[in-house]
Each structure stands twice: as structure tokens, then as C-alpha cells.
Coordinates of C-alpha atoms in Angstrom, one line a residue:
Chain L
M1 CA 0.0 0.2 -0.3
L2 CA 2.3 2.4 1.3
D3 CA 5.0 1.2 -1.9
K4 CA 1.2 2.3 -4.2
V5 CA 1.0 5.8 -2.7
T6 CA 4.9 6.9 -3.1
A7 CA 5.0 5.6 -6.9
A8 CA 1.4 8.1 -7.3
V9 CA 3.0 10.4 -5.7
A10 CA 6.4 10.5 -8.2
A11 CA 4.0 10.3 -11.3
P12 CA 3.2 14.2 -11.8
L13 CA -1.0 13.7 -12.4
G14 CA -1.2 11.9 -9.5
D15 CA 1.2 14.7 -7.0
L16 CA 0.1 14.6 -3.3
R17 CA 0.9 17.8 -2.0
T18 CA -0.8 19.3 -5.4
I19 CA -4.2 17.5 -4.4
E20 CA -4.8 18.4 -1.7
K21 CA -3.9 21.9 -1.9
F22 CA -6.4 21.4 -4.5
L23 CA -8.9 20.0 -2.8
F24 CA -8.8 21.9 1.0
N25 CA -8.2 24.8 -1.2
E26 CA -12.3 23.4 -2.2
V27 CA -13.8 23.0 0.2
Q28 CA -12.2 26.3 2.4
L29 CA -14.2 28.2 -0.5
L30 CA -17.4 26.2 0.6
D31 CA -17.1 27.2 3.3
E32 CA -16.2 30.9 2.9
R33 CA -19.1 30.6 0.6
R34 CA -17.0 31.9 -2.3
F35 CA -19.8 29.2 -4.1
E36 CA -19.3 30.9 -7.1
E37 CA -15.2 30.3 -7.6
W38 CA -16.9 27.3 -6.3
R39 CA -18.5 26.1 -9.6
D40 CA -15.5 27.3 -11.2
L41 CA -13.3 24.2 -10.6
F42 CA -15.6 21.5 -12.5
A43 CA -14.9 20.7 -15.8
E44 CA -17.3 21.8 -18.4
D45 CA -18.7 18.3 -18.5
G46 CA -18.9 17.8 -14.6
A47 CA -20.8 16.5 -11.7
Y48 CA -21.8 17.2 -8.3
W49 CA -23.5 13.8 -6.8
V50 CA -23.7 12.9 -3.3
P51 CA -26.1 9.8 -3.2
L52 CA -28.9 8.6 -1.6
E53 CA -28.2 5.0 -1.3
P54 CA -24.9 3.6 0.5
D55 CA -23.4 2.0 -2.9
Q56 CA -25.3 3.8 -5.1
V57 CA -23.9 2.2 -8.5
S58 CA -26.1 5.7 -10.7
P59 CA -27.3 9.1 -10.6
E60 CA -29.5 8.1 -13.4
G61 CA -33.0 6.2 -12.6
R62 CA -31.8 6.7 -8.5
A63 CA -32.7 10.3 -5.9
S64 CA -29.8 11.4 -5.0
L65 CA -29.1 14.6 -2.8
F66 CA -28.0 16.4 -4.7
Y67 CA -26.6 16.0 -8.9
D68 CA -25.4 18.6 -10.2
D69 CA -24.0 19.3 -13.5
K70 CA -23.1 23.1 -13.8
R71 CA -26.1 24.6 -14.9
M72 CA -27.7 23.5 -12.2
M73 CA -25.1 24.8 -9.7
D74 CA -25.4 28.0 -11.4
I75 CA -28.8 28.1 -10.5
R76 CA -28.2 26.9 -7.0
F77 CA -26.0 29.5 -6.0
E78 CA -28.2 32.1 -8.2
R79 CA -30.8 30.9 -5.7
L80 CA -28.2 31.0 -2.7
R81 CA -27.7 34.8 -3.6
H82 CA -31.1 35.8 -4.1
P83 CA -31.8 38.6 -1.3
N84 CA -35.3 36.7 -0.2
I85 CA -33.9 33.5 0.3
H86 CA -35.6 32.4 3.2
S87 CA -33.8 29.6 4.4
Q88 CA -30.3 31.7 4.4
S89 CA -32.1 34.0 6.7
P90 CA -29.5 33.7 8.8
P91 CA -27.2 31.5 6.3
H92 CA -26.1 28.3 7.4
R93 CA -22.2 28.4 8.2
T94 CA -19.9 25.6 7.4
C95 CA -16.1 23.9 7.7
H96 CA -15.2 21.4 6.0
V97 CA -12.0 18.9 8.0
I98 CA -10.8 16.9 4.4
G99 CA -7.9 13.9 5.8
N100 CA -7.4 10.6 4.6
I101 CA -5.9 11.5 1.5
I102 CA -5.2 8.5 -1.5
V103 CA -4.6 8.7 -4.7
E104 CA -6.5 6.0 -6.3
T105 CA -6.1 5.6 -9.7
I106 CA -4.6 7.5 -12.0
D107 CA -5.2 7.5 -17.0
E108 CA -2.5 8.8 -18.0
N109 CA -4.2 8.5 -21.2
L110 CA -6.6 10.9 -20.5
G111 CA -5.0 13.2 -18.0
E112 CA -7.1 12.2 -15.1
C113 CA -7.0 10.5 -11.6
T114 CA -9.5 9.4 -9.0
V115 CA -8.8 10.2 -5.8
I116 CA -10.5 9.4 -2.1
S117 CA -10.1 11.2 1.4
N118 CA -12.9 11.1 3.7
M119 CA -14.7 14.0 5.1
I120 CA -16.4 15.6 8.2
M121 CA -18.3 19.0 8.0
T122 CA -20.3 20.2 10.3
D123 CA -23.3 23.2 9.7
Y124 CA -25.0 24.7 12.1
R125 CA -27.7 27.4 11.8
M126 CA -30.3 28.9 14.0
R127 CA -28.7 27.0 17.1
N128 CA -28.7 23.8 15.5
Q129 CA -25.5 22.2 14.4
R130 CA -24.5 18.9 12.4
L131 CA -22.6 17.0 11.5
F132 CA -22.0 14.5 8.2
S133 CA -19.2 13.3 7.4
G134 CA -18.5 9.8 4.4
R135 CA -15.7 9.0 2.1
V136 CA -15.1 11.4 -1.1
Q137 CA -14.2 10.2 -4.1
H138 CA -12.4 13.1 -7.0
R139 CA -12.0 12.8 -10.6
L140 CA -9.0 15.4 -11.1
R141 CA -8.1 16.0 -14.6
Q142 CA -5.0 17.9 -15.2
D143 CA -5.7 21.1 -16.6
G144 CA -2.9 23.2 -16.8
D145 CA -1.2 23.7 -14.4
G146 CA -3.8 23.2 -12.0
Y147 CA -6.8 20.1 -12.1
K148 CA -10.7 20.3 -13.3
I149 CA -13.2 18.1 -10.7
V150 CA -15.0 16.0 -13.8
L151 CA -16.9 14.3 -11.1
K152 CA -17.4 14.7 -6.6
R153 CA -18.9 12.0 -5.0
V154 CA -19.8 12.2 -0.9
D155 CA -20.8 9.2 0.2
L156 CA -22.8 10.4 2.9
I157 CA -22.5 7.3 5.6
N158 CA -26.4 8.9 6.8
C159 CA -27.2 9.2 2.9
D160 CA -30.4 7.3 3.5
D161 CA -31.0 8.7 7.3
V162 CA -33.8 11.4 7.4
F163 CA -32.6 15.3 6.9
E164 CA -33.3 18.4 8.1
L165 CA -33.0 21.0 4.7
I166 CA -29.4 21.0 3.2
A167 CA -28.4 24.2 1.5
V168 CA -24.7 23.5 1.8
P169 CA -22.5 21.5 -0.9
F170 CA -20.6 19.3 1.6
Chain T
M1 CA -61.1 13.3 29.2
R2 CA -60.0 17.0 29.1
L3 CA -60.8 16.4 25.3
D4 CA -64.3 14.8 24.8
P5 CA -66.1 16.8 21.2
E6 CA -67.4 19.1 22.9
A7 CA -63.7 20.6 23.3
I8 CA -62.9 19.5 20.3
R9 CA -65.9 21.3 17.7
A10 CA -64.5 24.7 20.1
L11 CA -61.2 23.9 18.3
V12 CA -62.7 24.3 14.7
H13 CA -64.5 26.8 13.4
R14 CA -65.6 27.5 9.5
D15 CA -62.4 31.0 8.6
R16 CA -59.8 29.2 11.7
V17 CA -58.2 26.5 14.0
H18 CA -56.9 27.2 17.2
R19 CA -53.6 27.2 17.5
S20 CA -53.4 23.9 20.3
L21 CA -54.0 21.7 16.8
Y22 CA -50.2 22.0 16.1
L23 CA -48.5 22.8 19.6
D24 CA -51.2 20.7 22.1
Q25 CA -49.4 16.8 22.8
E26 CA -52.9 16.4 23.7
V27 CA -54.2 17.5 20.9
F28 CA -51.7 14.9 18.8
D29 CA -52.4 11.5 20.7
L30 CA -56.0 11.5 20.1
E31 CA -54.4 12.2 15.6
M32 CA -52.8 9.9 16.5
H33 CA -55.7 7.5 17.2
K34 CA -58.9 9.1 15.5
I35 CA -57.4 9.8 12.4
F36 CA -54.2 7.4 11.9
G37 CA -56.4 5.2 13.7
S38 CA -59.4 4.9 12.3
A39 CA -59.3 6.4 8.4
W40 CA -57.7 4.7 5.4
V41 CA -53.7 5.8 5.5
Y42 CA -52.0 6.0 2.4
V43 CA -49.4 2.9 3.4
G44 CA -47.5 2.5 0.1
H45 CA -47.3 1.4 -3.7
E46 CA -48.0 -1.7 -4.8
S47 CA -44.2 -0.9 -7.2
L48 CA -42.7 -1.0 -4.5
V49 CA -43.2 -4.8 -4.0
P50 CA -43.2 -5.9 -6.9
K51 CA -41.9 -9.6 -6.0
P52 CA -42.8 -12.1 -3.6
G53 CA -41.1 -11.8 -0.1
D54 CA -40.9 -8.6 -1.5
Y55 CA -41.3 -5.9 2.1
I56 CA -40.8 -2.3 3.0
T57 CA -41.3 -0.9 6.7
T58 CA -43.3 2.2 7.0
R59 CA -45.4 3.6 10.5
I60 CA -49.8 4.3 10.5
G61 CA -49.2 7.1 12.8
R62 CA -46.9 6.2 15.4
H63 CA -47.9 1.9 14.3
P64 CA -45.2 0.3 12.8
V65 CA -46.4 -1.6 9.6
V66 CA -45.2 -4.4 7.2
L67 CA -46.4 -4.0 3.7
S68 CA -45.3 -7.0 1.6
R69 CA -45.9 -9.0 -0.9
H70 CA -47.1 -12.6 -0.1
A71 CA -46.3 -16.2 -2.8
D72 CA -50.2 -15.7 -3.1
G73 CA -49.7 -13.0 -5.2
K74 CA -51.6 -10.0 -3.3
V75 CA -50.2 -7.3 -1.2
Y76 CA -50.7 -7.4 2.8
V77 CA -49.4 -5.6 4.9
I78 CA -49.4 -6.2 8.5
H79 CA -48.3 -5.1 12.3
N80 CA -44.5 -4.8 12.2
S81 CA -44.5 -6.9 15.8
C82 CA -43.8 -9.6 17.4
G83 CA -46.6 -11.7 18.7
H84 CA -45.0 -12.8 20.7
R85 CA -43.4 -10.3 22.9
G86 CA -43.2 -7.3 20.7
A87 CA -40.2 -6.6 18.9
I88 CA -40.1 -5.1 15.5
V89 CA -39.3 -7.9 13.1
C90 CA -38.5 -6.1 9.8
N91 CA -36.0 -3.7 10.8
E92 CA -35.0 -2.4 7.4
E93 CA -36.7 -0.4 5.2
K94 CA -37.0 -2.6 2.1
G95 CA -35.8 -6.1 1.8
N96 CA -36.8 -9.3 0.5
A97 CA -37.4 -12.9 2.7
Q98 CA -38.9 -15.9 2.7
L99 CA -40.0 -15.3 6.2
F100 CA -39.7 -13.3 8.4
R101 CA -37.9 -14.6 11.8
C102 CA -37.5 -12.4 14.9
C103 CA -34.3 -11.5 16.3
Y104 CA -35.3 -12.2 20.3
H105 CA -37.1 -15.7 20.3
G106 CA -36.7 -16.6 17.4
W107 CA -40.7 -17.1 16.2
T108 CA -41.0 -17.4 12.3
F109 CA -43.8 -15.5 10.6
K110 CA -45.4 -15.7 6.9
T111 CA -45.2 -12.5 4.8
N112 CA -49.1 -12.6 5.1
G113 CA -48.6 -12.0 8.8
D114 CA -48.4 -15.4 9.7
L115 CA -47.5 -17.6 12.7
D116 CA -44.9 -20.0 11.6
A117 CA -42.7 -21.7 14.0
V118 CA -42.9 -21.1 16.7
A119 CA -38.9 -22.3 18.6
M120 CA -38.9 -24.7 20.3
P121 CA -42.8 -25.3 20.4
R122 CA -42.6 -28.5 23.4
G123 CA -41.3 -26.5 26.3
Y124 CA -45.7 -25.1 25.4
G125 CA -48.2 -26.6 27.4
K126 CA -50.5 -28.6 26.0
D127 CA -53.1 -26.0 26.1
F128 CA -51.2 -23.8 24.0
D129 CA -53.5 -22.8 20.8
F130 CA -50.6 -22.3 18.8
N131 CA -53.3 -21.9 15.7
N132 CA -54.4 -18.8 18.4
P133 CA -54.5 -15.9 15.1
A134 CA -53.3 -13.4 18.1
L135 CA -49.3 -15.2 17.8
G136 CA -49.0 -14.4 14.2
M137 CA -47.6 -10.4 13.2
G138 CA -51.2 -10.1 12.2
R139 CA -52.5 -7.8 9.2
L140 CA -54.4 -4.4 9.2
P141 CA -58.7 -4.4 9.4
R142 CA -58.9 -3.0 5.9
V143 CA -56.4 -3.3 3.4
G144 CA -58.1 -1.6 0.0
V145 CA -55.6 -1.1 -3.5
Y146 CA -55.9 1.4 -6.0
R147 CA -54.5 1.4 -9.2
G148 CA -51.6 0.1 -7.2
F149 CA -52.3 2.8 -4.2
V150 CA -52.3 0.9 -2.0
F151 CA -54.2 2.0 1.8
A152 CA -55.1 0.4 5.2
S153 CA -57.2 1.7 8.1
L154 CA -56.3 0.5 11.9
S155 CA -60.0 0.2 11.8
A156 CA -62.5 -2.6 11.3
K157 CA -65.5 0.2 10.9
G158 CA -66.0 2.9 8.7
P159 CA -66.6 3.9 4.9
S160 CA -64.8 1.5 1.8
L161 CA -62.0 3.0 0.4
D162 CA -64.0 3.5 -2.5
E163 CA -66.6 5.7 -0.6
H164 CA -63.2 7.8 1.0
L165 CA -61.3 8.7 -2.2
G166 CA -65.0 9.7 -3.6
F167 CA -63.9 12.0 -6.3
A168 CA -60.3 12.9 -5.5
K169 CA -59.3 8.8 -7.0
E170 CA -60.2 11.0 -10.7
S171 CA -56.1 12.7 -9.6
I172 CA -54.8 8.7 -9.4
D173 CA -56.7 7.9 -12.5
E174 CA -54.9 10.7 -14.8
L175 CA -51.2 9.7 -13.0
C176 CA -51.5 6.6 -14.1
D177 CA -53.1 7.6 -17.4
R178 CA -50.1 9.0 -18.5
A179 CA -48.1 6.5 -18.9
P180 CA -48.8 4.1 -22.2
D181 CA -48.6 1.1 -19.8
G182 CA -51.6 2.8 -17.9
E183 CA -49.7 2.4 -14.1
I184 CA -47.0 4.2 -12.8
I185 CA -43.8 3.2 -11.2
L186 CA -42.2 3.7 -8.1
G187 CA -38.7 3.0 -8.5
G188 CA -36.3 5.8 -8.3
G189 CA -36.0 5.5 -4.8
V190 CA -37.8 8.4 -2.1
H191 CA -36.0 11.2 -0.1
K192 CA -36.8 12.3 3.4
Y193 CA -37.0 14.7 4.7
L194 CA -37.6 15.8 8.8
F195 CA -39.9 19.2 9.8
R196 CA -39.2 20.7 13.6
G197 CA -42.8 20.9 13.1
N198 CA -46.1 19.2 12.8
W199 CA -47.5 17.1 11.0
K200 CA -50.6 19.5 9.7
L201 CA -48.1 22.0 8.6
Q202 CA -47.1 19.7 5.7
L203 CA -50.2 18.9 4.1
E204 CA -51.8 22.5 3.9
N205 CA -49.4 23.4 2.4
S206 CA -49.4 21.0 -0.5
V207 CA -51.3 22.3 -2.1
D208 CA -51.5 25.4 -0.9
M209 CA -51.0 28.0 -4.0
Y210 CA -50.8 30.9 -2.1
H211 CA -47.8 31.1 -0.7
V212 CA -46.5 30.4 -4.2
P213 CA -44.9 34.0 -5.3
F214 CA -43.7 33.7 -1.7
S215 CA -42.4 31.3 -0.4
H216 CA -40.5 30.3 -2.9
E217 CA -39.8 34.6 -4.1
S218 CA -35.5 32.2 -4.5
T219 CA -36.2 30.1 -6.8
V220 CA -36.9 33.4 -9.3
R221 CA -34.1 34.0 -11.4
R222 CA -33.1 37.3 -12.7
S223 CA -34.6 37.2 -15.4
G224 CA -37.9 37.3 -13.7
K225 CA -39.1 33.9 -14.2
Q226 CA -39.4 30.3 -12.5
F227 CA -36.2 27.9 -13.4
G228 CA -37.4 25.3 -15.0
R229 CA -39.7 22.8 -14.2
R230 CA -39.0 20.2 -17.1
A231 CA -36.4 18.7 -18.4
G232 CA -34.3 20.7 -21.1
E233 CA -36.7 24.3 -19.8
D234 CA -34.1 26.9 -19.3
S235 CA -37.3 28.7 -17.4
A236 CA -40.8 28.8 -16.7
S237 CA -43.6 31.0 -15.2
A238 CA -42.6 34.4 -13.7
I239 CA -44.4 33.5 -9.5
S240 CA -43.4 37.1 -8.8
D241 CA -46.5 38.5 -7.5
R242 CA -46.7 41.3 -9.9
G243 CA -47.8 41.4 -13.2
S244 CA -50.3 39.1 -14.7
A245 CA -48.7 35.7 -14.1
A246 CA -50.2 35.6 -10.6
Q247 CA -53.5 36.3 -11.5
R248 CA -52.6 33.3 -13.6
W249 CA -52.3 31.6 -10.5
E250 CA -55.4 32.8 -8.9
Q251 CA -57.5 32.5 -11.4
R252 CA -56.7 29.1 -11.4
S253 CA -59.9 26.6 -9.6
A254 CA -59.2 24.3 -6.3
W255 CA -61.8 21.5 -4.9
G256 CA -62.4 21.1 -1.3
A257 CA -63.9 17.6 -0.6
R258 CA -67.2 18.2 1.8
S259 CA -66.4 15.2 4.2
S260 CA -63.1 13.2 3.3
G261 CA -60.8 16.2 3.6
H262 CA -58.9 15.8 0.6
S263 CA -58.5 18.6 -1.8
Y264 CA -57.0 19.8 -4.9
N265 CA -55.7 22.5 -7.2
G266 CA -56.5 22.9 -10.8
H267 CA -54.3 22.8 -14.0
Q268 CA -51.3 24.7 -13.4
P269 CA -50.8 28.0 -16.2
I270 CA -46.6 26.7 -16.4
A271 CA -48.7 23.5 -17.7
E272 CA -50.3 24.8 -20.8
E273 CA -47.6 23.7 -23.2
L274 CA -46.9 20.6 -24.4
P275 CA -43.0 19.7 -24.9
D276 CA -41.6 19.5 -28.3
D277 CA -38.5 17.1 -28.3
P278 CA -37.6 13.4 -29.7
L279 CA -38.0 11.8 -27.0
F280 CA -41.7 13.5 -26.0
N281 CA -42.6 12.3 -29.1
A282 CA -41.9 9.5 -28.7
Y283 CA -43.9 9.1 -25.8
R284 CA -46.0 10.2 -26.5
A285 CA -46.5 8.4 -29.6
L286 CA -46.6 5.7 -27.2
L287 CA -50.1 6.9 -25.6
E288 CA -51.4 7.6 -29.0
K289 CA -50.9 4.4 -30.6
R290 CA -53.1 2.8 -27.1
H291 CA -55.3 5.8 -27.0
G292 CA -55.2 8.0 -30.2
A293 CA -54.8 11.4 -30.6
R294 CA -57.6 13.4 -28.8
R295 CA -57.6 11.1 -25.9
T296 CA -53.7 11.4 -25.8
R297 CA -54.0 15.0 -26.2
E298 CA -56.5 14.2 -23.4
I299 CA -54.3 12.5 -20.8
L300 CA -51.4 15.9 -21.1
T301 CA -53.2 18.4 -19.7
P302 CA -54.4 16.9 -16.7
K303 CA -57.2 18.7 -14.9
R304 CA -55.4 18.7 -11.2
H305 CA -51.5 19.8 -10.4
N306 CA -51.3 18.8 -7.1
T307 CA -54.2 16.7 -4.7
A308 CA -53.7 15.1 -0.4
F309 CA -55.9 12.5 0.3
Y310 CA -56.3 12.9 3.7
P311 CA -54.3 12.4 6.0
N312 CA -50.8 11.4 4.3
M313 CA -50.7 11.7 1.4
T314 CA -50.5 14.0 -1.3
L315 CA -49.6 13.8 -6.0
Q316 CA -48.1 15.9 -7.8
A317 CA -48.9 16.1 -11.8
L318 CA -45.6 18.7 -13.1
N319 CA -43.0 17.7 -10.6
Q320 CA -44.2 14.0 -10.2
H321 CA -44.1 12.4 -7.1
V322 CA -46.0 11.0 -4.1
R323 CA -45.1 12.8 -1.1
V324 CA -46.2 10.6 2.2
I325 CA -46.6 12.0 5.9
V326 CA -45.5 10.3 8.5
P327 CA -45.7 12.1 12.0
V328 CA -43.2 11.6 14.5
A329 CA -44.4 14.0 17.1
V330 CA -46.5 16.8 17.8
D331 CA -42.9 18.7 16.7
R332 CA -42.4 16.6 14.0
T333 CA -42.7 15.7 10.9
E334 CA -41.0 12.8 8.3
V335 CA -41.6 13.2 4.7
H336 CA -40.7 10.7 1.8
V337 CA -40.6 11.4 -1.6
Y338 CA -41.4 9.3 -4.7
P339 CA -40.5 9.8 -8.2
V340 CA -42.8 9.5 -10.0
M341 CA -42.4 6.9 -13.0
F342 CA -43.9 6.0 -15.7
K343 CA -44.2 2.4 -17.3
G344 CA -43.6 1.8 -20.6
A345 CA -42.6 5.2 -21.3
P346 CA -38.5 5.4 -23.0
D347 CA -35.8 5.1 -19.8
E348 CA -34.4 8.0 -20.3
M349 CA -38.3 9.5 -19.6
N350 CA -38.0 8.0 -16.2
K351 CA -35.1 8.7 -15.9
S352 CA -35.6 12.7 -16.6
F353 CA -38.1 13.2 -14.2
V354 CA -36.2 11.7 -11.8
R355 CA -33.6 14.0 -11.8
H356 CA -36.4 17.1 -12.1
I357 CA -37.3 16.0 -8.5
N358 CA -33.5 16.0 -7.4
M359 CA -33.5 19.8 -7.8
T360 CA -37.6 20.4 -6.2
H361 CA -37.7 17.9 -3.7
S362 CA -34.8 15.9 -2.3
A363 CA -33.5 18.2 1.4
A364 CA -30.6 19.8 -0.7
S365 CA -33.9 21.4 -3.5
L366 CA -34.3 24.9 -4.7
I367 CA -37.7 24.5 -4.2
Q368 CA -39.1 22.1 -0.9
T369 CA -36.3 23.7 1.2
D370 CA -38.0 27.5 1.3
D371 CA -41.3 25.2 2.9
L372 CA -39.2 23.4 5.6
E373 CA -38.4 27.2 6.2
C374 CA -41.5 27.7 6.8
F375 CA -43.1 24.4 8.6
R376 CA -40.2 25.3 11.3
R377 CA -41.6 29.1 11.9
C378 CA -45.0 28.3 12.0
Q379 CA -44.4 26.1 14.9
D380 CA -41.7 28.4 16.3
G381 CA -44.1 31.9 15.6
M382 CA -47.1 29.6 17.2
N383 CA -46.2 29.7 20.3
A384 CA -46.6 33.4 21.0
P385 CA -49.3 35.1 22.0
G386 CA -51.5 37.1 20.9
S387 CA -53.3 35.4 18.2
D388 CA -55.3 31.6 19.4
W389 CA -56.1 31.3 15.7
V390 CA -54.5 29.8 12.3
W391 CA -56.8 31.7 9.6
F392 CA -57.6 29.4 6.4
A393 CA -60.3 32.7 5.9
R394 CA -59.1 33.7 2.2
G395 CA -62.2 33.0 0.1
I396 CA -64.8 32.3 2.1
D397 CA -67.2 34.2 0.5
T398 CA -67.1 32.6 -2.6
D399 CA -66.8 29.1 -2.2
K400 CA -69.7 27.4 -4.4
E401 CA -71.2 23.9 -3.8
D402 CA -70.9 22.1 -6.5
E403 CA -73.1 19.1 -8.2
R404 CA -72.1 16.6 -5.8
G405 CA -71.8 19.1 -2.8
D406 CA -68.5 19.0 -2.7
Y407 CA -66.2 22.8 -2.5
T408 CA -65.1 24.3 -5.5
N409 CA -63.0 28.2 -5.8
V410 CA -60.2 29.6 -7.1
G411 CA -56.7 27.7 -6.2
S412 CA -54.8 30.6 -4.4
G413 CA -57.4 30.6 -1.9
E414 CA -58.2 28.3 1.2
I415 CA -60.9 26.1 0.2
Q416 CA -58.6 23.9 0.3
Q417 CA -57.6 23.9 4.1
R418 CA -60.5 24.3 5.2
A419 CA -61.5 20.5 3.7
Q420 CA -59.2 19.5 5.4
Y421 CA -60.3 20.8 9.0
T422 CA -64.2 19.5 8.7
A423 CA -62.6 15.8 8.3
W424 CA -60.0 16.9 10.7
L425 CA -63.6 17.5 13.0
R426 CA -65.2 14.8 11.1
L427 CA -63.0 11.8 12.9
M428 CA -61.5 13.6 16.4
S429 CA -65.2 14.7 17.4
A430 CA -66.0 11.3 16.7
E431 CA -67.8 9.0 19.4
G432 CA -65.8 6.6 20.4

């Protein structure tokens, strides 16, 4: 296992330190409510997916908590900026922590790699603090000296729970 | 008993209901007994248990039940409770089993609820009757199915399911008829959300057209239009409170039953124009093959936008889903939203329906979250002293009685909620 990670670090596409910085920045944008900048991290064909079932095979034909392409993100964030969005008065505050970052696969031909991490997000609004956690899969595509997100999949450990309203992505 | 029928009658007037209906533990307990413990309650849909041995677990009020498909091919609604010591027998939300087995002492039950076998039976005395039906999980006294929708009643007495559904039944027909094979499938999973408020807030809201331009203000994009309501659409009709669009919402019809508590809102203006794309046209061709062009046009122009079946199920024709309301406590409610798929429709179309409900009704959606916030604020705010009442007076002077003895008015009125509280009062003040 250690050998595998070490090998991955050596490959430019799967450089762990670069990926780490990218992921830390990504969740920071969410915590700072810089939603439009977060959206810009996604590739044009990119998607953000939060399944509602453990081991859900596909977002097609089964309900998901989030399944946003970039167009949907535009609508979502335009709404989050609306002056009269009642569910965000006051807004949720969030804090993400990510760790256990592992470069899982590297595909030099596609210029893509898959990264697995564990995520904890607390959100707070009106005397109600919640704790979410889960496993995150990023498919990242090389883009200049950085990456674009092709897919961010978040498998919450309580994905099939009954949720109070959620505003900010995990 | 503090809440005798006379005290109950004092809580409901034609134009308002007392706030204790949302806040009082004793009222809630009585609702679980008199409404959820006696009326026809929606349990689930046949498509959730397609094969023998399939089951789902749910609740009728606070009462745990199993909806199962038995070896005889029929659906059963049984108590989710071991006939021995009462433990929950089916502990998963869904599954498939040949027999249900209790975790505690290993008693097994058939998937129709009958006792199958008792572990170590010789330990019971010779007079112990293993054929006593009370040792099974037990079936609910009455179960009825209409076009796949399964209802059950915890009471042996009362109107038939057909009488109970009445004119509202045609809302189920309208939805099912839109499937090329005439059946809907709830095969797209389920959204589940929770709010800290009374269950009736969701029921009222499901047929409330008055709130739309205000509660859902943030869904109106900068262009002044709401985001697309169908897959592929960029934006649909404006729901702002200015100009003609709001008047169009105002002009829609509403119907409220005389006594059953059901209600619906009429056709929504934004559903007026049918899509014209290859996928929709392929679907339309399937309907035309079965029904002909004229009837297809009718089917594709549903008259009813949304319908609330008292006390716990609603249908929406546009953001098409079946919604189930599960009261948890006086100030806590679960809601389950099942995207509707049409049997026989192109796969891509069913997928787009499911995807669309993610946007409108997931717990992280763009529409439902507005309502959840309003429910929370209602529950919280009602504690304030100053008024004892919640008002449903809108349109009260212009309600019209129709030929069935039910009532009609405009969609933005509150006849829908008045119908709900007529049923509430009838059930809650009933003797016994």
C-alpha cells in the first residue's frame, strides 16, 4: 500500500501535495461561501453527486441528494444569492475537514486521476449544529498547471437518513 | 378527558383553527388514535414490492407496519410486531424474505403475517393454541388497493376505500393514465426530509397556492422567470407577485371535498404548452398508439395540478411525485417523496423525471427547502401569545357547492385547507 502511494506521488498527475492543496482550497471556497469560484473548479462536463443510497451505482434513475451539472450549479447558487431566500436568513455556516487522502488511480492517457478522501463537515444555523461525514471521491482532470473536477462524489455515512434542510454542498 | 367532542368542536371554526392543533400533545395523541388509528391511510405503492417476499417497513401514524408481497402474489399490510413479545420483526427499510424471523426468540412468520413456527414448541403446555391468530404478526383490519396505491385502516369499520377516495380518485387516474402502460412505478428511490413542525403544516402546504410567489420567491431567477420545471427547459412562468402571472395563478380552480378531507388545485398555467422534443414525441406516440390522438391530448393536459389525500398522501402532476407525511411527534414530521416513473415510457424520460425531483424536492433542493423553513417558523411562531388562531378564511364568501355537494373556489384561496379541517373535526369529534 505504502509503495503504491509513493509511486503515485512520483507521478506528476497524482502528486499528493498538489492534490491536497487543491482539495483544501476547494472546501475552503465552500466554507467562505465563494460558491461561484467553487463551481469554476469543475470541468465543463463535470458533476457534483451526493447519492441517497449506500453503494448507489448511478445517479441516473435513482434519487440523489445532489446531482448537479454546471448549469444546475448556476441555478442553485443564483438562488443562494437571492436576497429573499428565507432558508438562508440567517445563512448556514460550514466547516469542512478532509483527510486520509489517497490517490487511487491514475490514467495518463486521459490525464485524469481518482482521489479518495474522508470528509467531515459541520454546519450551523439557528442553534442547530449538525455533523456530516463520509467518503469522497474526486475524479480530477489535468488542466494547465492545475486540475478540473470531472466528478465529486460524496458518500455520506447517513446517506439514507431523514434530513433537515441542507443548503451548502459537502 | 379534557378533549371530549364538545371541546374538540370549539377548536375548529369554518374560517380558523385553534393553535393547539399544532402545539398540544394531547391533541396529537388523539389524532394518532382518531385519525391515523381509524381513517384510510396511504401505506405504500405496489411497485415498491414487485416480487413475492418483497417488503417495505413504514408507519401508520406511530404504528409500525410492513407492506409485503406474499407468495400468493397479493400485497398485505401487517403489524411490524412479533406476536410473542412484541419486538419489531422487520428491522430494515426494505428487503426480500421467505419468512420473517423475530430476532428475540426466533419465532417465524409467513410474509402475510401468519405465524409460521415457534422455536422449541414442546416447552409450551398442551393447552397452548399455536393456531391462535393473535400469535401472528397480525394483519390490519382493512386493506384496499387502487391502481397500485395501497391504503389500510386500523379500524374494521368505516366507509369503503372507494367511498373514501371519492372524486379525488380521478387524480390517481390522471397520473396513471399518463403512463403508456397505464401504471406508475415508484422505482426511483426516495427523498426523506424532516422538519420541526406539526404534520398538518405539510398537508396544508401541499395544496396551498397562495404561498407560492412569496415562500418560493428565491426560485425566481433574475430574468423574472422560475427555473425550468421540465427537463431541458431553462425557465418557466414567472411566479412573482407583480403583473399578470400572479393573476393566472389566482384564476386556477380549487376543489375541496365535503367530508373526506381531500382537495386539489386545478391545472397550472405553466403546464399549458406541451414539450416538442424527440423524447417527448416518442412518449406521446406510445400514448397515441394506445389511446388515439384525441384521448392522448386529454391525458397530456391533466386537469389537476396537485391533490392531497387526507390525511397523509399527496400527488403532484408537474413535479411528479407521491409524497407521504409521517407524523413523528406533535412538533416533528418526516416526509417521504417518491419520484413517479411511467411504466412503458422511454427510459430516458423516466430518468429525467427522477433527476428533476432531485432539483425540486430533495432535502437540498431549490423548492422544498423554502417550505421546510416556513414550517419551522410556523411551529416556532405559534407559541407567541397574542392570537389563539390560525386562519383559513381566504375565499370563504365565494365557495361554491358543486353537483356532488363538494366545494370549489379559486386556487389561491384556502378552501383546500378548510376541507382538511372539516375532516379533522368529523374524525376527532367522533364517538369511540
